[in-house]
Amino acid sequence: MSSEHTYLRYECADAFGLTVTTGMAPANEEDRVLTMAGSHVLGWNLKTCQLEFKVGPVDTSTNVGTGQALTPEHMTSLVSSETIMATGWNSGSIRVFDAIEEGDRQRTLAHSLLNGNGSGLSDPRTVFHGHSTALQALALDNNSSPSPSAKLASGCGKGTVVVWDLVSETGLFRLLGHKGGITSLEFALDGKYLMSTSLDGLAKAWDLEGQYCIQTFMMSGQTQIWSSALWNSKSVIEEEQRHRFFTGGVNGQVLVWKVEQPRRKQGGTGETTDESNERALDSEENDDGTLDRLCHCMGPLPIDATNTAMNQERIIAIRHCAQRWIGVLHHQSKSILIYKIRSIRESQRKRQRRLRRRREKQQQKQDKTEETKGRKRGLLDDDDDDDDEGGGEEADNDDDDVMRTSSSVEFDAIKASDEFEYYGIVRASHKIKDFLLLGQKQTKRSTVIKVVCALSTNAMEVHTLNATEKDPAVSEKQVTIDMYGHPTGIRSMALSSDHTLCCTVSKHVSKVWNVARRSCLLSITPATTSNNNCYGLCVAFLPGNTHVVLGTREGSVLILDIQGGTVVHEESKAHEGAVWGLDVYRHQHESSVSITLVTGSADKSVKFWDLEESEEGGHPILVHTRTLEMSDEVVAVKYSSQSSTSKTLVFVSTLDSTIKVLFEDSLKLFLSLYGHSLPALCVSPSDDDALLASGGADKTIKVWGLDFGDTHCTLHGHSDSVTDLAFIRRTHCFVSSSKDGSVRYWDADRFQCILVLEGHSAEVNCVAVTNGAFVLSGGMDRQVRVWERTRDIVFVEEERERVMEQQFDAQLIANEDDKGTLSVLNEKQKRENDEEDNEVEEKPQSEAAVKKSVLSVSSGDRIMEGLERADEELSEIARYKKDIEPKKRQNNPLLLGLDPAQYVMWVLKTIPSAELEQSILILSLKHIERLFYYLIVNLKRGRGVELSCRIAIFIVATHQRQIVATTSLLTPLRELRRLIRLRLTESRDQIGFNLAALRLVANIHKENKTILSADEPQDIWAGLGLGSDVAAALQSRRPN
């Protein structure tokens, strides 16, 4: 029996080419922002317009490979604080990273698996799994006290909200109530409440202490709420603190809500107990539904009358800065509306003027009514004499109508139009996807606001908005950051002969990259002499790696100088149709070397060009030599790999689904390859010219023998058109790309797929290979992924089994989610039936924040395996003690030389904290009983006190009825209670003593204000006193 053939594994080492994809967040330093870029978080310096660092998580979904590969998941949400960065992903997971220090920035720009440089990727501090669909909203509690950033809220497309504890790294609870996807989350009033908006058109305010919805409100006429923001005046010196909540819907209107503590929970007003009780009774008697109301509608923001079309588009982003500025972004818009928040005194003045105008109009209307009362009506009198005056009053009462439909707010209260003032507009060069307000700078004459825009063209723009007291606000663009990415999808790429440079081509833009540093060296917009931008379709490096040749959709062929960044030669009428393919061939003669270029076009012709040197500038030029007419449009063209001129072949793929093999010298037909049902979009020969691989729009790859033109095999695997393929040098293995977003690694001799490389989020259009060290792939997601060959061995059968297991596990979890959805629908039907019978039961608004995943299942299996292994070891120890002549017993290597209880504690500590509770839920009652035994042993010995207490309390709270009904668990339960109280009391005393000692040391240092030095040692024990046992113990430990 022959042994199975093995291969080396390819893994994604890095990705580059993205500036910003979906959103951005402020960094903890001035003039710095964080952007989401596929699988990375990028940190940008706006002053230097340079990329300072990038952070990407390693792939932990599998246990194979090096463990340092970049994750194939993509980021969907991002929030940051001074110490952490929380990211949400399309798989539903949440990864929390530590903030990058200044000294670690420049070394994290590139990551490679070849030289062991793993600084570009990092293991997150915490990973949470609580959602089954992509994360759509994240919120950090940055205002809570005494520990900021202690809570994190997340929302997904299924309408569930999960609140996480970042200190204990666990999920606190899951909030239920929304029926549509969550669009935004905001913590309010020092983290006591959570505001959520959803596509179901509802906004909810949650009481996090009671885990219930305290208020549900909706915007009038709104079916969906797409964005929200919460502003508070903590950074502004005012008489009272203001909290404002903004919601934006599909009609382009932004409603403002006043956020304040519900009157039922207000306290600390200086009242006596009797007065407070009397006021509470009066409030309950006159309760109109506002006692538990957290938000009160203030009306809509003033709109810009000059942009009526834009004002009707839905709101996709609302941002604010610490000062008095609010920004609003509409969908498919190039403009951002900026509003100024008036101070409390200015708002009161505006309100008084509005009320005075209202009273004056009402008085005028009343006087006019009294004058016309009793007067006989004439034939020429209008039906309504006061239409003109009534129109002004109706316009003035638009906000009142909105407030009346949204909430019961008094008309004489401060409205949004009193508190907010339209300030100006920021106009970008392209459509804006997200933006940030980075604060203001006050000068003697004006106020300057800095706005950072994330454009849909994979670029960023920095604008400033200047305004004086007399002149209107004027927007000015300061800088554009577009060097690091293509504005559209990548159509083609080529590698230099020394594999150090890579050229990528997209619509109207060509870029040259340093592959090792992942940095862009040149960005050029190629154009003809008539100043027409060219749409690049194919590219190749010329020998010497100083120039590249570019084929365009307009039919021209251009030569670009990499050092100068200019077009040095142009063949504007090379073809009458689009140039779909080109290739460069180096002819080695006895005394000279000649370079030939072949181009294939949609004009049904294949042209050959000689590369010569210009007499004027010394740059290369193209000289047309031959033309070959084809029967149909040319889709792809390629040279063979042999260096002998007599054996050089040219492969031409046409639109009639055939591939022609021609001799290069005579252009005579050698072979015609038939087999594809749709055109072959790419062809590639092997190094020895024994095989030819072709990928077609029919989703198949065919391997041909070039001796007789026979089909060796047809490979199936891609679910969409195969766009490109290339053989790895000196092998019969090749790499293919497809519109299905995957890259596959094939063996053409054994006709099998070795690996499926996933990571792109859109169509993959091109691949570029080296001698096997790494592979580059680019696609419509505008990023280039680097796949490097590692030393990990791939067994094809094991790889197939692993993939099938992953699919099976994912299907199990999906089925459980479907059952959960079915149960929700059944509950909804039951609730409707109960409503008909007037018997409505209240459903819980929260549940445990746990989610069954493949990782939690495997962790639960590890716990059960550890318990069984520890029990076996205890049995062996018991038998050993019964022996009459016991020999020296060796430690069990499976237990790592630990005793059974210590081994169980080691297994529990190796499980991620976020997965621990879900893993314990998998245990049976028998395993729980054994786990109690080992927890008691560890608590008696003082091991893992915090972890043991957490596990015991969670088990009792979850399985209370089963544990109470099991008599064998009552005795261990009493012992657990005693040990937990004892150990927690000891820990509390120890922590309290340490805190008191730290305060004492701080006070001593503050009183003395002396600097400790090595020359004059200080007695740190002096002044502590010797009156207590603790002080005596410390005194005995002092050094001599």
PDB file of N, CA, C and O in Angstrom, residues 224-283:
ATOM      1  N   GLN A 224     -37.944  52.333  10.412  1.00  0.00           N
ATOM      2  CA  GLN A 224     -36.613  51.859  10.772  1.00  0.00           C
ATOM      3  C   GLN A 224     -35.821  53.004  11.388  1.00  0.00           C
ATOM      4  O   GLN A 224     -35.961  54.155  10.966  1.00  0.00           O
ATOM      5  N   ILE A 225     -34.995  52.678  12.367  1.00  0.00           N
ATOM      6  CA  ILE A 225     -34.065  53.636  12.965  1.00  0.00           C
ATOM      7  C   ILE A 225     -32.660  53.139  12.672  1.00  0.00           C
ATOM      8  O   ILE A 225     -32.291  52.031  13.056  1.00  0.00           O
ATOM      9  N   TRP A 226     -31.867  53.952  11.987  1.00  0.00           N
ATOM     10  CA  TRP A 226     -30.583  53.507  11.467  1.00  0.00           C
ATOM     11  C   TRP A 226     -29.394  53.993  12.293  1.00  0.00           C
ATOM     12  O   TRP A 226     -28.299  53.450  12.161  1.00  0.00           O
ATOM     13  N   SER A 227     -29.561  55.005  13.097  1.00  0.00           N
ATOM     14  CA  SER A 227     -28.408  55.526  13.836  1.00  0.00           C
ATOM     15  C   SER A 227     -28.891  56.270  15.067  1.00  0.00           C
ATOM     16  O   SER A 227     -30.053  56.690  15.153  1.00  0.00           O
ATOM     17  N   SER A 228     -27.966  56.431  16.008  1.00  0.00           N
ATOM     18  CA  SER A 228     -28.255  57.184  17.219  1.00  0.00           C
ATOM     19  C   SER A 228     -26.947  57.657  17.821  1.00  0.00           C
ATOM     20  O   SER A 228     -25.860  57.196  17.450  1.00  0.00           O
ATOM     21  N   ALA A 229     -27.056  58.576  18.765  1.00  0.00           N
ATOM     22  CA  ALA A 229     -25.890  59.088  19.493  1.00  0.00           C
ATOM     23  C   ALA A 229     -26.372  59.666  20.807  1.00  0.00           C
ATOM     24  O   ALA A 229     -27.527  60.089  20.945  1.00  0.00           O
ATOM     25  N   LEU A 230     -25.473  59.682  21.787  1.00  0.00           N
ATOM     26  CA  LEU A 230     -25.782  60.226  23.103  1.00  0.00           C
ATOM     27  C   LEU A 230     -24.717  61.250  23.454  1.00  0.00           C
ATOM     28  O   LEU A 230     -23.524  60.937  23.473  1.00  0.00           O
ATOM     29  N   TRP A 231     -25.157  62.462  23.734  1.00  0.00           N
ATOM     30  CA  TRP A 231     -24.248  63.561  24.074  1.00  0.00           C
ATOM     31  C   TRP A 231     -24.529  64.000  25.503  1.00  0.00           C
ATOM     32  O   TRP A 231     -25.690  64.090  25.935  1.00  0.00           O
ATOM     33  N   ASN A 232     -23.451  64.264  26.244  1.00  0.00           N
ATOM     34  CA  ASN A 232     -23.603  64.844  27.573  1.00  0.00           C
ATOM     35  C   ASN A 232     -22.639  66.012  27.714  1.00  0.00           C
ATOM     36  O   ASN A 232     -21.637  66.107  26.996  1.00  0.00           O
ATOM     37  N   SER A 233     -22.947  66.889  28.638  1.00  0.00           N
ATOM     38  CA  SER A 233     -22.200  68.136  28.805  1.00  0.00           C
ATOM     39  C   SER A 233     -21.186  68.051  29.937  1.00  0.00           C
ATOM     40  O   SER A 233     -20.916  69.052  30.598  1.00  0.00           O
ATOM     41  N   LYS A 234     -20.618  66.849  30.177  1.00  0.00           N
ATOM     42  CA  LYS A 234     -19.658  66.711  31.267  1.00  0.00           C
ATOM     43  C   LYS A 234     -18.385  67.496  31.008  1.00  0.00           C
ATOM     44  O   LYS A 234     -17.740  67.980  31.938  1.00  0.00           O
ATOM     45  N   SER A 235     -17.988  67.603  29.726  1.00  0.00           N
ATOM     46  CA  SER A 235     -16.756  68.322  29.403  1.00  0.00           C
ATOM     47  C   SER A 235     -16.980  69.818  29.251  1.00  0.00           C
ATOM     48  O   SER A 235     -16.036  70.552  28.969  1.00  0.00           O
ATOM     49  N   VAL A 236     -18.205  70.271  29.409  1.00  0.00           N
ATOM     50  CA  VAL A 236     -18.531  71.688  29.288  1.00  0.00           C
ATOM     51  C   VAL A 236     -18.965  72.201  30.650  1.00  0.00           C
ATOM     52  O   VAL A 236     -19.770  71.561  31.342  1.00  0.00           O
ATOM     53  N   ILE A 237     -18.446  73.331  31.050  1.00  0.00           N
ATOM     54  CA  ILE A 237     -18.776  73.915  32.354  1.00  0.00           C
ATOM     55  C   ILE A 237     -20.146  74.575  32.250  1.00  0.00           C
ATOM     56  O   ILE A 237     -20.329  75.574  31.550  1.00  0.00           O
ATOM     57  N   GLU A 238     -21.142  73.996  32.931  1.00  0.00           N
ATOM     58  CA  GLU A 238     -22.500  74.528  32.925  1.00  0.00           C
ATOM     59  C   GLU A 238     -23.093  74.409  34.320  1.00  0.00           C
ATOM     60  O   GLU A 238     -22.546  73.718  35.194  1.00  0.00           O
ATOM     61  N   GLU A 239     -24.240  75.077  34.470  1.00  0.00           N
ATOM     62  CA  GLU A 239     -24.895  75.042  35.767  1.00  0.00           C
ATOM     63  C   GLU A 239     -25.456  73.659  36.069  1.00  0.00           C
ATOM     64  O   GLU A 239     -25.481  73.212  37.211  1.00  0.00           O
ATOM     65  N   GLU A 240     -25.933  72.967  35.064  1.00  0.00           N
ATOM     66  CA  GLU A 240     -26.492  71.638  35.239  1.00  0.00           C
ATOM     67  C   GLU A 240     -26.045  70.759  34.076  1.00  0.00           C
ATOM     68  O   GLU A 240     -25.726  71.245  32.990  1.00  0.00           O
ATOM     69  N   GLN A 241     -26.017  69.460  34.336  1.00  0.00           N
ATOM     70  CA  GLN A 241     -25.598  68.513  33.317  1.00  0.00           C
ATOM     71  C   GLN A 241     -26.765  68.211  32.383  1.00  0.00           C
ATOM     72  O   GLN A 241     -27.891  67.999  32.831  1.00  0.00           O
ATOM     73  N   ARG A 242     -26.443  68.179  31.093  1.00  0.00           N
ATOM     74  CA  ARG A 242     -27.450  67.873  30.081  1.00  0.00           C
ATOM     75  C   ARG A 242     -27.072  66.570  29.386  1.00  0.00           C
ATOM     76  O   ARG A 242     -25.907  66.342  29.059  1.00  0.00           O
ATOM     77  N   HIS A 243     -28.074  65.743  29.108  1.00  0.00           N
ATOM     78  CA  HIS A 243     -27.901  64.500  28.368  1.00  0.00           C
ATOM     79  C   HIS A 243     -28.928  64.501  27.240  1.00  0.00           C
ATOM     80  O   HIS A 243     -30.136  64.618  27.490  1.00  0.00           O
ATOM     81  N   ARG A 244     -28.446  64.350  26.011  1.00  0.00           N
ATOM     82  CA  ARG A 244     -29.315  64.385  24.839  1.00  0.00           C
ATOM     83  C   ARG A 244     -29.082  63.133  24.006  1.00  0.00           C
ATOM     84  O   ARG A 244     -27.947  62.761  23.727  1.00  0.00           O
ATOM     85  N   PHE A 245     -30.186  62.520  23.614  1.00  0.00           N
ATOM     86  CA  PHE A 245     -30.160  61.307  22.803  1.00  0.00           C
ATOM     87  C   PHE A 245     -30.739  61.633  21.432  1.00  0.00           C
ATOM     88  O   PHE A 245     -31.826  62.213  21.336  1.00  0.00           O
ATOM     89  N   PHE A 246     -30.006  61.253  20.375  1.00  0.00           N
ATOM     90  CA  PHE A 246     -30.403  61.559  18.996  1.00  0.00           C
ATOM     91  C   PHE A 246     -30.716  60.252  18.279  1.00  0.00           C
ATOM     92  O   PHE A 246     -29.968  59.271  18.391  1.00  0.00           O
ATOM     93  N   THR A 247     -31.811  60.249  17.526  1.00  0.00           N
ATOM     94  CA  THR A 247     -32.191  59.086  16.714  1.00  0.00           C
ATOM     95  C   THR A 247     -32.447  59.554  15.289  1.00  0.00           C
ATOM     96  O   THR A 247     -33.118  60.562  15.063  1.00  0.00           O
ATOM     97  N   GLY A 248     -31.908  58.798  14.330  1.00  0.00           N
ATOM     98  CA  GLY A 248     -32.083  59.114  12.922  1.00  0.00           C
ATOM     99  C   GLY A 248     -32.777  57.984  12.195  1.00  0.00           C
ATOM    100  O   GLY A 248     -32.404  56.815  12.344  1.00  0.00           O
ATOM    101  N   GLY A 249     -33.789  58.325  11.401  1.00  0.00           N
ATOM    102  CA  GLY A 249     -34.594  57.321  10.718  1.00  0.00           C
ATOM    103  C   GLY A 249     -34.474  57.379   9.213  1.00  0.00           C
ATOM    104  O   GLY A 249     -33.559  57.977   8.646  1.00  0.00           O
ATOM    105  N   VAL A 250     -35.451  56.743   8.560  1.00  0.00           N
ATOM    106  CA  VAL A 250     -35.395  56.592   7.106  1.00  0.00           C
ATOM    107  C   VAL A 250     -35.869  57.838   6.364  1.00  0.00           C
ATOM    108  O   VAL A 250     -35.601  57.972   5.170  1.00  0.00           O
ATOM    109  N   ASN A 251     -36.560  58.739   7.035  1.00  0.00           N
ATOM    110  CA  ASN A 251     -37.056  59.930   6.353  1.00  0.00           C
ATOM    111  C   ASN A 251     -36.091  61.103   6.443  1.00  0.00           C
ATOM    112  O   ASN A 251     -36.437  62.226   6.063  1.00  0.00           O
ATOM    113  N   GLY A 252     -34.890  60.886   6.938  1.00  0.00           N
ATOM    114  CA  GLY A 252     -33.897  61.945   7.004  1.00  0.00           C
ATOM    115  C   GLY A 252     -34.064  62.892   8.167  1.00  0.00           C
ATOM    116  O   GLY A 252     -33.406  63.929   8.209  1.00  0.00           O
ATOM    117  N   GLN A 253     -34.916  62.554   9.127  1.00  0.00           N
ATOM    118  CA  GLN A 253     -35.173  63.435  10.263  1.00  0.00           C
ATOM    119  C   GLN A 253     -34.460  62.914  11.499  1.00  0.00           C
ATOM    120  O   GLN A 253     -34.433  61.710  11.751  1.00  0.00           O
ATOM    121  N   VAL A 254     -33.878  63.822  12.272  1.00  0.00           N
ATOM    122  CA  VAL A 254     -33.180  63.476  13.516  1.00  0.00           C
ATOM    123  C   VAL A 254     -33.996  64.040  14.672  1.00  0.00           C
ATOM    124  O   VAL A 254     -34.197  65.261  14.770  1.00  0.00           O
ATOM    125  N   LEU A 255     -34.463  63.137  15.524  1.00  0.00           N
ATOM    126  CA  LEU A 255     -35.207  63.549  16.711  1.00  0.00           C
ATOM    127  C   LEU A 255     -34.256  63.640  17.898  1.00  0.00           C
ATOM    128  O   LEU A 255     -33.346  62.821  18.045  1.00  0.00           O
ATOM    129  N   VAL A 256     -34.513  64.627  18.741  1.00  0.00           N
ATOM    130  CA  VAL A 256     -33.701  64.857  19.940  1.00  0.00           C
ATOM    131  C   VAL A 256     -34.536  64.506  21.160  1.00  0.00           C
ATOM    132  O   VAL A 256     -35.706  64.913  21.263  1.00  0.00           O
ATOM    133  N   TRP A 257     -33.927  63.749  22.087  1.00  0.00           N
ATOM    134  CA  TRP A 257     -34.612  63.316  23.296  1.00  0.00           C
ATOM    135  C   TRP A 257     -33.816  63.785  24.506  1.00  0.00           C
ATOM    136  O   TRP A 257     -32.601  63.642  24.543  1.00  0.00           O
ATOM    137  N   LYS A 258     -34.520  64.315  25.465  1.00  0.00           N
ATOM    138  CA  LYS A 258     -33.907  64.725  26.725  1.00  0.00           C
ATOM    139  C   LYS A 258     -33.843  63.513  27.648  1.00  0.00           C
ATOM    140  O   LYS A 258     -34.867  62.875  27.926  1.00  0.00           O
ATOM    141  N   VAL A 259     -32.651  63.184  28.117  1.00  0.00           N
ATOM    142  CA  VAL A 259     -32.439  62.012  28.967  1.00  0.00           C
ATOM    143  C   VAL A 259     -32.214  62.499  30.397  1.00  0.00           C
ATOM    144  O   VAL A 259     -31.325  63.314  30.656  1.00  0.00           O
ATOM    145  N   GLU A 260     -33.033  62.012  31.305  1.00  0.00           N
ATOM    146  CA  GLU A 260     -32.903  62.360  32.711  1.00  0.00           C
ATOM    147  C   GLU A 260     -33.365  61.189  33.560  1.00  0.00           C
ATOM    148  O   GLU A 260     -34.071  60.297  33.084  1.00  0.00           O
ATOM    149  N   GLN A 261     -32.959  61.191  34.793  1.00  0.00           N
ATOM    150  CA  GLN A 261     -33.317  60.119  35.714  1.00  0.00           C
ATOM    151  C   GLN A 261     -34.837  60.075  35.871  1.00  0.00           C
ATOM    152  O   GLN A 261     -35.489  61.115  36.029  1.00  0.00           O
ATOM    153  N   PRO A 262     -35.450  58.887  35.770  1.00  0.00           N
ATOM    154  CA  PRO A 262     -36.908  58.806  35.970  1.00  0.00           C
ATOM    155  C   PRO A 262     -37.302  59.379  37.325  1.00  0.00           C
ATOM    156  O   PRO A 262     -36.602  59.216  38.328  1.00  0.00           O
ATOM    157  N   ARG A 263     -38.433  60.059  37.339  1.00  0.00           N
ATOM    158  CA  ARG A 263     -38.862  60.746  38.556  1.00  0.00           C
ATOM    159  C   ARG A 263     -39.123  59.772  39.706  1.00  0.00           C
ATOM    160  O   ARG A 263     -38.984  60.117  40.866  1.00  0.00           O
ATOM    161  N   ARG A 264     -39.458  58.544  39.363  1.00  0.00           N
ATOM    162  CA  ARG A 264     -39.701  57.567  40.408  1.00  0.00           C
ATOM    163  C   ARG A 264     -38.416  57.204  41.132  1.00  0.00           C
ATOM    164  O   ARG A 264     -38.427  56.759  42.281  1.00  0.00           O
ATOM    165  N   LYS A 265     -37.243  57.364  40.442  1.00  0.00           N
ATOM    166  CA  LYS A 265     -35.957  56.995  41.018  1.00  0.00           C
ATOM    167  C   LYS A 265     -35.137  58.185  41.441  1.00  0.00           C
ATOM    168  O   LYS A 265     -33.999  58.024  41.871  1.00  0.00           O
ATOM    169  N   GLN A 266     -35.660  59.400  41.264  1.00  0.00           N
ATOM    170  CA  GLN A 266     -34.889  60.574  41.660  1.00  0.00           C
ATOM    171  C   GLN A 266     -34.823  60.676  43.170  1.00  0.00           C
ATOM    172  O   GLN A 266     -35.786  60.382  43.882  1.00  0.00           O
ATOM    173  N   GLY A 267     -33.674  61.099  43.668  1.00  0.00           N
ATOM    174  CA  GLY A 267     -33.495  61.244  45.102  1.00  0.00           C
ATOM    175  C   GLY A 267     -32.419  62.247  45.380  1.00  0.00           C
ATOM    176  O   GLY A 267     -31.828  62.853  44.506  1.00  0.00           O
ATOM    177  N   GLY A 268     -32.114  62.428  46.649  1.00  0.00           N
ATOM    178  CA  GLY A 268     -31.052  63.351  47.031  1.00  0.00           C
ATOM    179  C   GLY A 268     -31.432  64.791  46.855  1.00  0.00           C
ATOM    180  O   GLY A 268     -30.607  65.633  46.569  1.00  0.00           O
ATOM    181  N   THR A 269     -32.729  65.156  47.071  1.00  0.00           N
ATOM    182  CA  THR A 269     -33.166  66.525  46.863  1.00  0.00           C
ATOM    183  C   THR A 269     -33.218  67.326  48.152  1.00  0.00           C
ATOM    184  O   THR A 269     -33.645  68.470  48.149  1.00  0.00           O
ATOM    185  N   GLY A 270     -32.840  66.716  49.266  1.00  0.00           N
ATOM    186  CA  GLY A 270     -32.869  67.428  50.541  1.00  0.00           C
ATOM    187  C   GLY A 270     -34.198  67.341  51.249  1.00  0.00           C
ATOM    188  O   GLY A 270     -34.427  68.009  52.250  1.00  0.00           O
ATOM    189  N   GLU A 271     -35.128  66.534  50.773  1.00  0.00           N
ATOM    190  CA  GLU A 271     -36.427  66.410  51.400  1.00  0.00           C
ATOM    191  C   GLU A 271     -36.338  65.456  52.591  1.00  0.00           C
ATOM    192  O   GLU A 271     -35.485  64.573  52.647  1.00  0.00           O
ATOM    193  N   THR A 272     -37.252  65.642  53.482  1.00  0.00           N
ATOM    194  CA  THR A 272     -37.377  64.694  54.586  1.00  0.00           C
ATOM    195  C   THR A 272     -38.085  63.440  54.083  1.00  0.00           C
ATOM    196  O   THR A 272     -38.629  63.396  52.990  1.00  0.00           O
ATOM    197  N   THR A 273     -38.087  62.428  54.922  1.00  0.00           N
ATOM    198  CA  THR A 273     -38.705  61.167  54.520  1.00  0.00           C
ATOM    199  C   THR A 273     -40.204  61.324  54.315  1.00  0.00           C
ATOM    200  O   THR A 273     -40.777  60.802  53.352  1.00  0.00           O
ATOM    201  N   ASP A 274     -40.853  62.084  55.193  1.00  0.00           N
ATOM    202  CA  ASP A 274     -42.291  62.273  55.047  1.00  0.00           C
ATOM    203  C   ASP A 274     -42.609  63.060  53.786  1.00  0.00           C
ATOM    204  O   ASP A 274     -43.557  62.737  53.070  1.00  0.00           O
ATOM    205  N   GLU A 275     -41.826  64.125  53.535  1.00  0.00           N
ATOM    206  CA  GLU A 275     -42.071  64.912  52.327  1.00  0.00           C
ATOM    207  C   GLU A 275     -41.843  64.073  51.077  1.00  0.00           C
ATOM    208  O   GLU A 275     -42.589  64.168  50.101  1.00  0.00           O
ATOM    209  N   SER A 276     -40.801  63.230  51.074  1.00  0.00           N
ATOM    210  CA  SER A 276     -40.525  62.390  49.910  1.00  0.00           C
ATOM    211  C   SER A 276     -41.637  61.375  49.698  1.00  0.00           C
ATOM    212  O   SER A 276     -42.087  61.163  48.568  1.00  0.00           O
ATOM    213  N   ASN A 277     -42.130  60.767  50.786  1.00  0.00           N
ATOM    214  CA  ASN A 277     -43.214  59.793  50.654  1.00  0.00           C
ATOM    215  C   ASN A 277     -44.489  60.461  50.174  1.00  0.00           C
ATOM    216  O   ASN A 277     -45.233  59.910  49.358  1.00  0.00           O
ATOM    217  N   GLU A 278     -44.770  61.681  50.693  1.00  0.00           N
ATOM    218  CA  GLU A 278     -45.971  62.393  50.272  1.00  0.00           C
ATOM    219  C   GLU A 278     -45.899  62.762  48.797  1.00  0.00           C
ATOM    220  O   GLU A 278     -46.878  62.638  48.067  1.00  0.00           O
ATOM    221  N   ARG A 279     -44.662  63.194  48.347  1.00  0.00           N
ATOM    222  CA  ARG A 279     -44.515  63.553  46.930  1.00  0.00           C
ATOM    223  C   ARG A 279     -44.657  62.321  46.046  1.00  0.00           C
ATOM    224  O   ARG A 279     -45.245  62.381  44.970  1.00  0.00           O
ATOM    225  N   ALA A 280     -44.150  61.171  46.513  1.00  0.00           N
ATOM    226  CA  ALA A 280     -44.263  59.943  45.728  1.00  0.00           C
ATOM    227  C   ALA A 280     -45.721  59.510  45.599  1.00  0.00           C
ATOM    228  O   ALA A 280     -46.163  59.075  44.531  1.00  0.00           O
ATOM    229  N   LEU A 281     -46.520  59.648  46.714  1.00  0.00           N
ATOM    230  CA  LEU A 281     -47.933  59.283  46.642  1.00  0.00           C
ATOM    231  C   LEU A 281     -48.688  60.194  45.694  1.00  0.00           C
ATOM    232  O   LEU A 281     -49.526  59.747  44.909  1.00  0.00           O
ATOM    233  N   ASP A 282     -48.397  61.514  45.755  1.00  0.00           N
ATOM    234  CA  ASP A 282     -49.062  62.439  44.838  1.00  0.00           C
ATOM    235  C   ASP A 282     -48.710  62.124  43.393  1.00  0.00           C
ATOM    236  O   ASP A 282     -49.553  62.217  42.490  1.00  0.00           O
ATOM    237  N   SER A 283     -47.449  61.749  43.149  1.00  0.00           N
ATOM    238  CA  SER A 283     -47.037  61.448  41.783  1.00  0.00           C
ATOM    239  C   SER A 283     -47.731  60.209  41.264  1.00  0.00           C
ATOM    240  O   SER A 283     -48.133  60.144  40.107  1.00  0.00           O
TER     241      SER A 283
END
